[in-house]
mmCIF file of C-alpha atoms in Angstrom:
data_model
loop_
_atom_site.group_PDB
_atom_site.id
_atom_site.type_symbol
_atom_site.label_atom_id
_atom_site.label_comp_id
_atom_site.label_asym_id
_atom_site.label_seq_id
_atom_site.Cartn_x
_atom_site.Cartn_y
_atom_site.Cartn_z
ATOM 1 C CA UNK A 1 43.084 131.882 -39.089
ATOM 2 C CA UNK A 2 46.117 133.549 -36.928
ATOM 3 C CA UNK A 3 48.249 131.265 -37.556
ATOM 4 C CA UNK A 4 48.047 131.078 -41.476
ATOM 5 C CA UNK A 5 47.767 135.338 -41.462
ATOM 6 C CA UNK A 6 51.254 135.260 -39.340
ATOM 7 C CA UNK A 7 52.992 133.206 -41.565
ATOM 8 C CA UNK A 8 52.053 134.998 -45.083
ATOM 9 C CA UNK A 9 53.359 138.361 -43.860
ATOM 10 C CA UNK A 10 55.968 137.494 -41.774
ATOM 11 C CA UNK A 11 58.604 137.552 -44.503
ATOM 12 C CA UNK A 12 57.616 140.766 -45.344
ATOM 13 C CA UNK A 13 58.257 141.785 -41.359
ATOM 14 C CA UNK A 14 61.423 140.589 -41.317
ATOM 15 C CA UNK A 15 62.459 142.312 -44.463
ATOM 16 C CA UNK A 16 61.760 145.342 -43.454
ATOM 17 C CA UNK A 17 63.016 145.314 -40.081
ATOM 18 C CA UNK A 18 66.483 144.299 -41.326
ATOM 19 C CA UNK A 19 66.006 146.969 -43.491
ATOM 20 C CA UNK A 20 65.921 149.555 -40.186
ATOM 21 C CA UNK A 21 68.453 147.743 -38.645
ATOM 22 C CA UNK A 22 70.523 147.690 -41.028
ATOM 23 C CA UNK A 23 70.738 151.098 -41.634
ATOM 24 C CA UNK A 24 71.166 151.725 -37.676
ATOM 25 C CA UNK A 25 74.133 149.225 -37.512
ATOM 26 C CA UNK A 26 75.475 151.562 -40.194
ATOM 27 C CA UNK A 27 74.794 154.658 -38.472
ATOM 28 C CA UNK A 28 76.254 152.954 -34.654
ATOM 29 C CA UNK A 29 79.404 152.326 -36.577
ATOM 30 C CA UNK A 30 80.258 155.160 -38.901
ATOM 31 C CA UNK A 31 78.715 157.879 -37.168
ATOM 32 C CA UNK A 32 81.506 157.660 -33.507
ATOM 33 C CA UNK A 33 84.407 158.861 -36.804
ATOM 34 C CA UNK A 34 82.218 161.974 -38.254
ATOM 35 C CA UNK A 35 81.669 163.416 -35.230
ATOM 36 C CA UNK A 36 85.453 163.458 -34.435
ATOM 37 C CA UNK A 37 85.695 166.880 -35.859
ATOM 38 C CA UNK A 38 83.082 168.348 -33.738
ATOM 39 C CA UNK A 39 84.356 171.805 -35.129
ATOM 40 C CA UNK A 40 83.517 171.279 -38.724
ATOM 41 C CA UNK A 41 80.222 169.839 -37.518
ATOM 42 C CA UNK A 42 78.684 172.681 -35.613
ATOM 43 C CA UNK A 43 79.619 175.005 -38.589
ATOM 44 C CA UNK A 44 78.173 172.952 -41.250
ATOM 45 C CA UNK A 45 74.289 172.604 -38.663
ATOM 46 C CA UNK A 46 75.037 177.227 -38.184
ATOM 47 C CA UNK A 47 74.974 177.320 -41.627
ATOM 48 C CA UNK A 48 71.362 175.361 -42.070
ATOM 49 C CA UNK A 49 68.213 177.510 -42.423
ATOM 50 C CA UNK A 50 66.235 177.428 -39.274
ATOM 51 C CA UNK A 51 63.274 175.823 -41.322
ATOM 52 C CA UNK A 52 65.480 172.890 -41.819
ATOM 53 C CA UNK A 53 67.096 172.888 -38.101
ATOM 54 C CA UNK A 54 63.171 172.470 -36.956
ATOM 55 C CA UNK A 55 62.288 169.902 -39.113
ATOM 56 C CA UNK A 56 64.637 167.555 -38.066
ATOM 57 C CA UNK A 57 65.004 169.228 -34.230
ATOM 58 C CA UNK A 58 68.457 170.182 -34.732
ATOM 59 C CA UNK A 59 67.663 173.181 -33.398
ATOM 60 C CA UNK A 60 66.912 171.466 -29.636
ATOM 61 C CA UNK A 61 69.038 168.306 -30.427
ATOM 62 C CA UNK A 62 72.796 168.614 -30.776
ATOM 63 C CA UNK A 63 74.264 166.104 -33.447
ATOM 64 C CA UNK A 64 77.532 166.088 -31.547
ATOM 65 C CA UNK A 65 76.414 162.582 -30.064
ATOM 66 C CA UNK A 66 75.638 159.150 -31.430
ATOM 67 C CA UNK A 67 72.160 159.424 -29.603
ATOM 68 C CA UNK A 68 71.659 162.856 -31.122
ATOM 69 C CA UNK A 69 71.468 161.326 -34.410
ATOM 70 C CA UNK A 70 68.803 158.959 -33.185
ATOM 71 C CA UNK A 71 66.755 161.276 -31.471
ATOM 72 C CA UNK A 72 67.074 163.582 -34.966
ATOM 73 C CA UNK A 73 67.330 161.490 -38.314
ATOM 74 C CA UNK A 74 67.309 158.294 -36.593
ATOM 75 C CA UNK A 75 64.028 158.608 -34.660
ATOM 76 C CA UNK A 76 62.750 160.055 -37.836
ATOM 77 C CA UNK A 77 63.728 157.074 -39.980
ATOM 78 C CA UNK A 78 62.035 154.582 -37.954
ATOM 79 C CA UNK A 79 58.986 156.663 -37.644
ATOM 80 C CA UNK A 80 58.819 156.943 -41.317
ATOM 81 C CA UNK A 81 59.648 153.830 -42.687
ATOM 82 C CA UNK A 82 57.706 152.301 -40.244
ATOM 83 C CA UNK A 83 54.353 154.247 -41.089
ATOM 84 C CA UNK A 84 55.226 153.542 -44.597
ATOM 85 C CA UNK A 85 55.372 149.519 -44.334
ATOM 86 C CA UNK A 86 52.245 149.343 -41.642
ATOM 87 C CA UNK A 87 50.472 151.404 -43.942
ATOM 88 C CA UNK A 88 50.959 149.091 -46.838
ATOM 89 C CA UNK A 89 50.130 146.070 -44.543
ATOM 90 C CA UNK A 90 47.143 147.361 -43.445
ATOM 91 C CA UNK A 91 45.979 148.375 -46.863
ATOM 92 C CA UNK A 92 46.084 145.124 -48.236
ATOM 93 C CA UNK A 93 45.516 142.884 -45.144
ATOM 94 C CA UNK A 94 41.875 142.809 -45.119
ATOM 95 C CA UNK A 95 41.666 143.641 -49.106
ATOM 96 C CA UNK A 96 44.136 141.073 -51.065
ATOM 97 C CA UNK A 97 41.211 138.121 -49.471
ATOM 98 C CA UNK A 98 38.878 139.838 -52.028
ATOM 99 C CA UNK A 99 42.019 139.871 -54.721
ATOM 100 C CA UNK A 100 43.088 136.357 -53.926
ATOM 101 C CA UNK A 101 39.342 135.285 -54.437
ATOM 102 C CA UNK A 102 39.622 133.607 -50.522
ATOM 103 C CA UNK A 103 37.355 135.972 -49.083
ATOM 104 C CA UNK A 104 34.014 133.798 -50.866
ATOM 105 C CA UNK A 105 35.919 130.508 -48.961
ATOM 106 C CA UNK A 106 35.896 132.715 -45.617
ATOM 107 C CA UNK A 107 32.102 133.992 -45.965
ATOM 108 C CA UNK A 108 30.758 130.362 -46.844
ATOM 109 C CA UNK A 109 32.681 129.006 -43.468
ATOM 110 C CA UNK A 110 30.381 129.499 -40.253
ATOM 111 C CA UNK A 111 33.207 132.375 -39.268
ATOM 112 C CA UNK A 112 31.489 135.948 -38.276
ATOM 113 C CA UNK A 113 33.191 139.016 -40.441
ATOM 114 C CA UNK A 114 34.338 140.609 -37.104
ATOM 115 C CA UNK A 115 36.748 137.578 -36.642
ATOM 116 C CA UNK A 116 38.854 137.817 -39.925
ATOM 117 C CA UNK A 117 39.001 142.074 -39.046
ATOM 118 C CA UNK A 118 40.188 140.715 -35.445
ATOM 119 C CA UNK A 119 42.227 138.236 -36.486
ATOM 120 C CA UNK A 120 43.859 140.883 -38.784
ATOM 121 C CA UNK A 121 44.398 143.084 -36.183
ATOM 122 C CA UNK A 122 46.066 140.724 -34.090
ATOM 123 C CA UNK A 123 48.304 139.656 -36.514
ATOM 124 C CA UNK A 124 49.433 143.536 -37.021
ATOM 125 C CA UNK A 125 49.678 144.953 -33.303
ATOM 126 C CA UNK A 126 51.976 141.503 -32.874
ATOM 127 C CA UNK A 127 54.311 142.531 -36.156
ATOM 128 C CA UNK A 128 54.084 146.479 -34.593
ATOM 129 C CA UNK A 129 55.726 145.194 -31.471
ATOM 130 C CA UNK A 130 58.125 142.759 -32.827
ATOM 131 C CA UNK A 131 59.288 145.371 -35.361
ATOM 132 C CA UNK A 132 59.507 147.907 -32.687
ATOM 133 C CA UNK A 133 61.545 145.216 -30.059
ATOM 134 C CA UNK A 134 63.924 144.404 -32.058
ATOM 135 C CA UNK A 135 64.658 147.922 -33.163
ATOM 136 C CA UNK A 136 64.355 148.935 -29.764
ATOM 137 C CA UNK A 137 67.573 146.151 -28.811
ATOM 138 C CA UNK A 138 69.893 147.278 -31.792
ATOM 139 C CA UNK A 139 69.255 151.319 -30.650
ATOM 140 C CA UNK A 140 69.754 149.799 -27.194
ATOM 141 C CA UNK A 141 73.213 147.610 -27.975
ATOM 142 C CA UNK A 142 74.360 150.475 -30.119
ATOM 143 C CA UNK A 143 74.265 153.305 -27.587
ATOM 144 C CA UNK A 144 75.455 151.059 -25.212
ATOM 145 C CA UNK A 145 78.489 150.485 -27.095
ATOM 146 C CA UNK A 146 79.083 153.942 -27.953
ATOM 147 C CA UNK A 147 78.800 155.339 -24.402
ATOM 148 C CA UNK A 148 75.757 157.337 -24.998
ATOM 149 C CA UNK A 149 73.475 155.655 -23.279
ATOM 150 C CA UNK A 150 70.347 157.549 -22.218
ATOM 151 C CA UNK A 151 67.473 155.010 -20.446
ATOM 152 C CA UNK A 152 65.086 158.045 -20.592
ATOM 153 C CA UNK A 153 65.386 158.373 -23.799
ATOM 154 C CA UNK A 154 65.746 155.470 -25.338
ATOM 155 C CA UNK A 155 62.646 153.970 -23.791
ATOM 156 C CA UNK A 156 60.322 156.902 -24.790
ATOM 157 C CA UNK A 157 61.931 156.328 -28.197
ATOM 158 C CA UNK A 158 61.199 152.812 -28.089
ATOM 159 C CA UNK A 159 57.430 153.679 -26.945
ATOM 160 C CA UNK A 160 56.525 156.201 -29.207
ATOM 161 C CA UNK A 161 57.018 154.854 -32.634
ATOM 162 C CA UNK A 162 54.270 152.123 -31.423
ATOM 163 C CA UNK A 163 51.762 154.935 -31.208
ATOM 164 C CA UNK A 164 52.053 156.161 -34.722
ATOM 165 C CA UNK A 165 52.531 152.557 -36.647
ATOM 166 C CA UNK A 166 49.637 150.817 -34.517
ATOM 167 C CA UNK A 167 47.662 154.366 -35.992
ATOM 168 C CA UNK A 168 48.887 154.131 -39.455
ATOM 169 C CA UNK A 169 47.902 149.860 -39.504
ATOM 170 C CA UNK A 170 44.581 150.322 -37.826
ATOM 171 C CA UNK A 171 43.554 153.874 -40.808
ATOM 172 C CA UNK A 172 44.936 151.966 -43.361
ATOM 173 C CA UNK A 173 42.541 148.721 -42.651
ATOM 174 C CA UNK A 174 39.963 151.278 -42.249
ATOM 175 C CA UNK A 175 40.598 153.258 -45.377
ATOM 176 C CA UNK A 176 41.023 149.703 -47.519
ATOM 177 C CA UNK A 177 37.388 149.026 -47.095
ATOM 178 C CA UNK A 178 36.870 152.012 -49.980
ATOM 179 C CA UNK A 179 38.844 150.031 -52.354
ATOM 180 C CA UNK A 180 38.455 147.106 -54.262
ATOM 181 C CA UNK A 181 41.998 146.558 -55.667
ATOM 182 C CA UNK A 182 45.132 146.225 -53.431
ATOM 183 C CA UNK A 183 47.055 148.553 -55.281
ATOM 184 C CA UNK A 184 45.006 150.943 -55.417
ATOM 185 C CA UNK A 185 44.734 150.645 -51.722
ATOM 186 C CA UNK A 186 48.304 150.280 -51.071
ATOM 187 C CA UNK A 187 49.478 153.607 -53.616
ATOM 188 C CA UNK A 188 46.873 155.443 -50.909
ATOM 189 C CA UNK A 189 48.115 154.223 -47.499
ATOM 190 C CA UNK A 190 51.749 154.937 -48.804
ATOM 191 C CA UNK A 191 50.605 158.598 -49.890
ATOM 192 C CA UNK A 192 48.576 159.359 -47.007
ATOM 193 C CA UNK A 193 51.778 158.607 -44.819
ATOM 194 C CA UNK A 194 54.364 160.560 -46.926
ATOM 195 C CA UNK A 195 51.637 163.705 -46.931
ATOM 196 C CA UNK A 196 50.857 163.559 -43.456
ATOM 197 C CA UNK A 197 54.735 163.865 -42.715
ATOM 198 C CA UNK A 198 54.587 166.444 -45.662
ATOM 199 C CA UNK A 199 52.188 168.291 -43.996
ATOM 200 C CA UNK A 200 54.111 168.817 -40.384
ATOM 201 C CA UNK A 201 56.883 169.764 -42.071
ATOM 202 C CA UNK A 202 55.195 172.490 -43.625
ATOM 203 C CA UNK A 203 53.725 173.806 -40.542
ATOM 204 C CA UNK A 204 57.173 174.245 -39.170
ATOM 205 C CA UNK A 205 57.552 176.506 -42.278
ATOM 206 C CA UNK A 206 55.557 179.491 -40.342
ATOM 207 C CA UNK A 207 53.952 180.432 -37.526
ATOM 208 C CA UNK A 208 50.820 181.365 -39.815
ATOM 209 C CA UNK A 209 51.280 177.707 -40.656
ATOM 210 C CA UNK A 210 51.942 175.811 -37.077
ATOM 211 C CA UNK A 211 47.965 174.297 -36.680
ATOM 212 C CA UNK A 212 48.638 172.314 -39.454
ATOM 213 C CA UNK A 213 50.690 170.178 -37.106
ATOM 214 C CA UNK A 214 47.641 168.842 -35.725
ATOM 215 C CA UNK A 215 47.511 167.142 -39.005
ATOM 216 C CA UNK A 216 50.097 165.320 -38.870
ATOM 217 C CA UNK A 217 50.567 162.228 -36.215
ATOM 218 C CA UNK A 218 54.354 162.378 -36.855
ATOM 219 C CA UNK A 219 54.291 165.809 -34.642
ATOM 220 C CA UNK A 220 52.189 164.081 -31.852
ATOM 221 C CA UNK A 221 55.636 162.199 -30.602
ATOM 222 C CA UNK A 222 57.834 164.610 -31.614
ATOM 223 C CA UNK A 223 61.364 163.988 -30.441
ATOM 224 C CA UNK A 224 62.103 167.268 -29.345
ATOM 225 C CA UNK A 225 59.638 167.035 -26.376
ATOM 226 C CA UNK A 226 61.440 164.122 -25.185
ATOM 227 C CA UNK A 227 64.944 165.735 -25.075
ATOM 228 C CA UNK A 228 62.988 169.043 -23.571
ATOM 229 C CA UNK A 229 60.814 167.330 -21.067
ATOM 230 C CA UNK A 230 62.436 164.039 -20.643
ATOM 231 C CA UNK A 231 58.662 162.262 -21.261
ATOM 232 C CA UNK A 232 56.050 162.204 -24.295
ATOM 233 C CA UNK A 233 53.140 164.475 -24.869
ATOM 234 C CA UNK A 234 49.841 163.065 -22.402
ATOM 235 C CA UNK A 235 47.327 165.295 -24.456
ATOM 236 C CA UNK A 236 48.943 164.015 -27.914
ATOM 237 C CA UNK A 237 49.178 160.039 -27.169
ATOM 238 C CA UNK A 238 45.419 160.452 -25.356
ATOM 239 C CA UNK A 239 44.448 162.053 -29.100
ATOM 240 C CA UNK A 240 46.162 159.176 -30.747
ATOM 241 C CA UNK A 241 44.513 156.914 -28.907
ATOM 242 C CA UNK A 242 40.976 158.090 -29.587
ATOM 243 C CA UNK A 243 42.116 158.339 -33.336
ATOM 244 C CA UNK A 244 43.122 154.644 -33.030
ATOM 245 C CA UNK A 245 39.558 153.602 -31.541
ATOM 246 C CA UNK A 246 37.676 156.119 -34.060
ATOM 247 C CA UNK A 247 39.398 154.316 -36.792
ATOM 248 C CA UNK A 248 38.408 150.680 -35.364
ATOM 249 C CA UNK A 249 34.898 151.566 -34.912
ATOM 250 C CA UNK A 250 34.852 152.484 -38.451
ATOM 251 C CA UNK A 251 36.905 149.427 -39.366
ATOM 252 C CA UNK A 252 34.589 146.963 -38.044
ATOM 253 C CA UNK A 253 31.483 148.877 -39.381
ATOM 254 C CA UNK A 254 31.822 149.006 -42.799
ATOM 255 C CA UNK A 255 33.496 145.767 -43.349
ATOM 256 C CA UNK A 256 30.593 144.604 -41.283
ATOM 257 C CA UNK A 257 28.163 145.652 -44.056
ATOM 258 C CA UNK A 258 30.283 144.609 -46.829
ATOM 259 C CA UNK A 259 28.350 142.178 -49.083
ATOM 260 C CA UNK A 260 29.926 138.694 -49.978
ATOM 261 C CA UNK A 261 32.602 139.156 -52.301
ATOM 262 C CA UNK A 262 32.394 143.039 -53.071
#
């Protein structure tokens, strides 16, 4: 059942990891000639808003630096589209058997419900780390090569995105047990993603506003602590982490009571 899971997404995987990497092969070459006129730079991030310096940490992180783009819009970009493609595999993992019509197959076979949910699972913390390794060798190759090289950093960027995709797979196949059509399912995951990220944005807005980041799972592994501190947030990966095992309790639950082909 592994096997045959692996193969029907992986195209969909390596899509969307070139995707990324593209993008940051771009940004590795391009970026070195921008940031020639370091001058022009610093006057075009003064004249920002502070609201907008936040958001994207350019008020900690300098952009003077190949590896401050990475640890500003860079970091961001893999965070987000990341979330955004986990979220629409988990959404439809578990819920495109019921489309396809396979799930009756599965349920007549002598195979227990908490199998196909594990097999699932599997399948998804195996794409999370491929997705994150090979991103994690191109950020590595192209700091390398631009004589920016932080280990520090780079590994705690390499680690953190983990956090929030394995989260955003694991609510997703959670959340898809409420739905009975993938798209429905997938238009969701996708939304719940772009308002989460929506919603720590706003709470850098105001300081009326700032418990709202506990929210959002984007602000958990928040760049700017690892430039400030040189580590991530204990307290916020621990909460993560119970989120993660809230949302699998759940997961296996309810599609534990689901009745044969509902």
């Amino acid at each position: 059942m592994f096997k045959r899971e692996f193969k029907i997404n992986l195209k969909s995987l390596i899509i969307w990891t070139l995707i990324i990497v593209f993008v940051l092969v771009i940004a590795f070459l391009i970026y070195p000639s921008l940031i020639t006129d370091t001058v022009n730079l610093e006057e075009l991030v003064n004249t920002m808003p502070k609201e907008i310096l936040e958001i994207f940490n350019m008020d900690t992180i300098s952009l003077n630096s190949v590896s401050g783009w990475l640890l500003t819009e860079g970091y961001l970009f893999i965070n987000l589209v990341g979330s955004c493609f986990f979220a629409i595999l988990g959404g439809t993992i578990l819920l495109k058997e019921q489309s396809d019509g396979t799930i009756d197959f599965l349920f007549a076979k002598p195979i227990k419900k908490s199998k196909i949910v594990t097999s699932k699972l599997l399948t998804g913390t195996i794409y999370i780390l491929i997705f994150n390794t090979i991103i994690s060798v191109t950020n590595f190759i192209g700091l390398n090569l631009s004589n920016d090289f932080n280990f520090t950093h780079w590994i705690l960027i390499s680690i953190a995105p983990i956090f929030i995709h394995l989260f955003f797979f694991v609510l997703s196949m959670f959340i898809s047990n409420y739905f009975k059509k993938t798209n429905k399912s997938l238009t969701f995951n996708i939304g719940l993603v772009l308002g989460t990220y929506l919603i720590g944005v706003i709470s850098l807005m105001s300081e009326k506003l700032e418990f709202l980041k506990y929210l959002s799972p984007f602000e958990y592994i928040n760049s700017k602590t690892i430039v400030t501190d040189n580590c991530l947030n204990s307290y916020n990966l621990i909460l993560l982490t119970i989120y993660i095992i809230v949302c699998l309790i759940g997961l296996y639950k309810t599609y534990n009571k689901k009745e044969l082909g509902l």
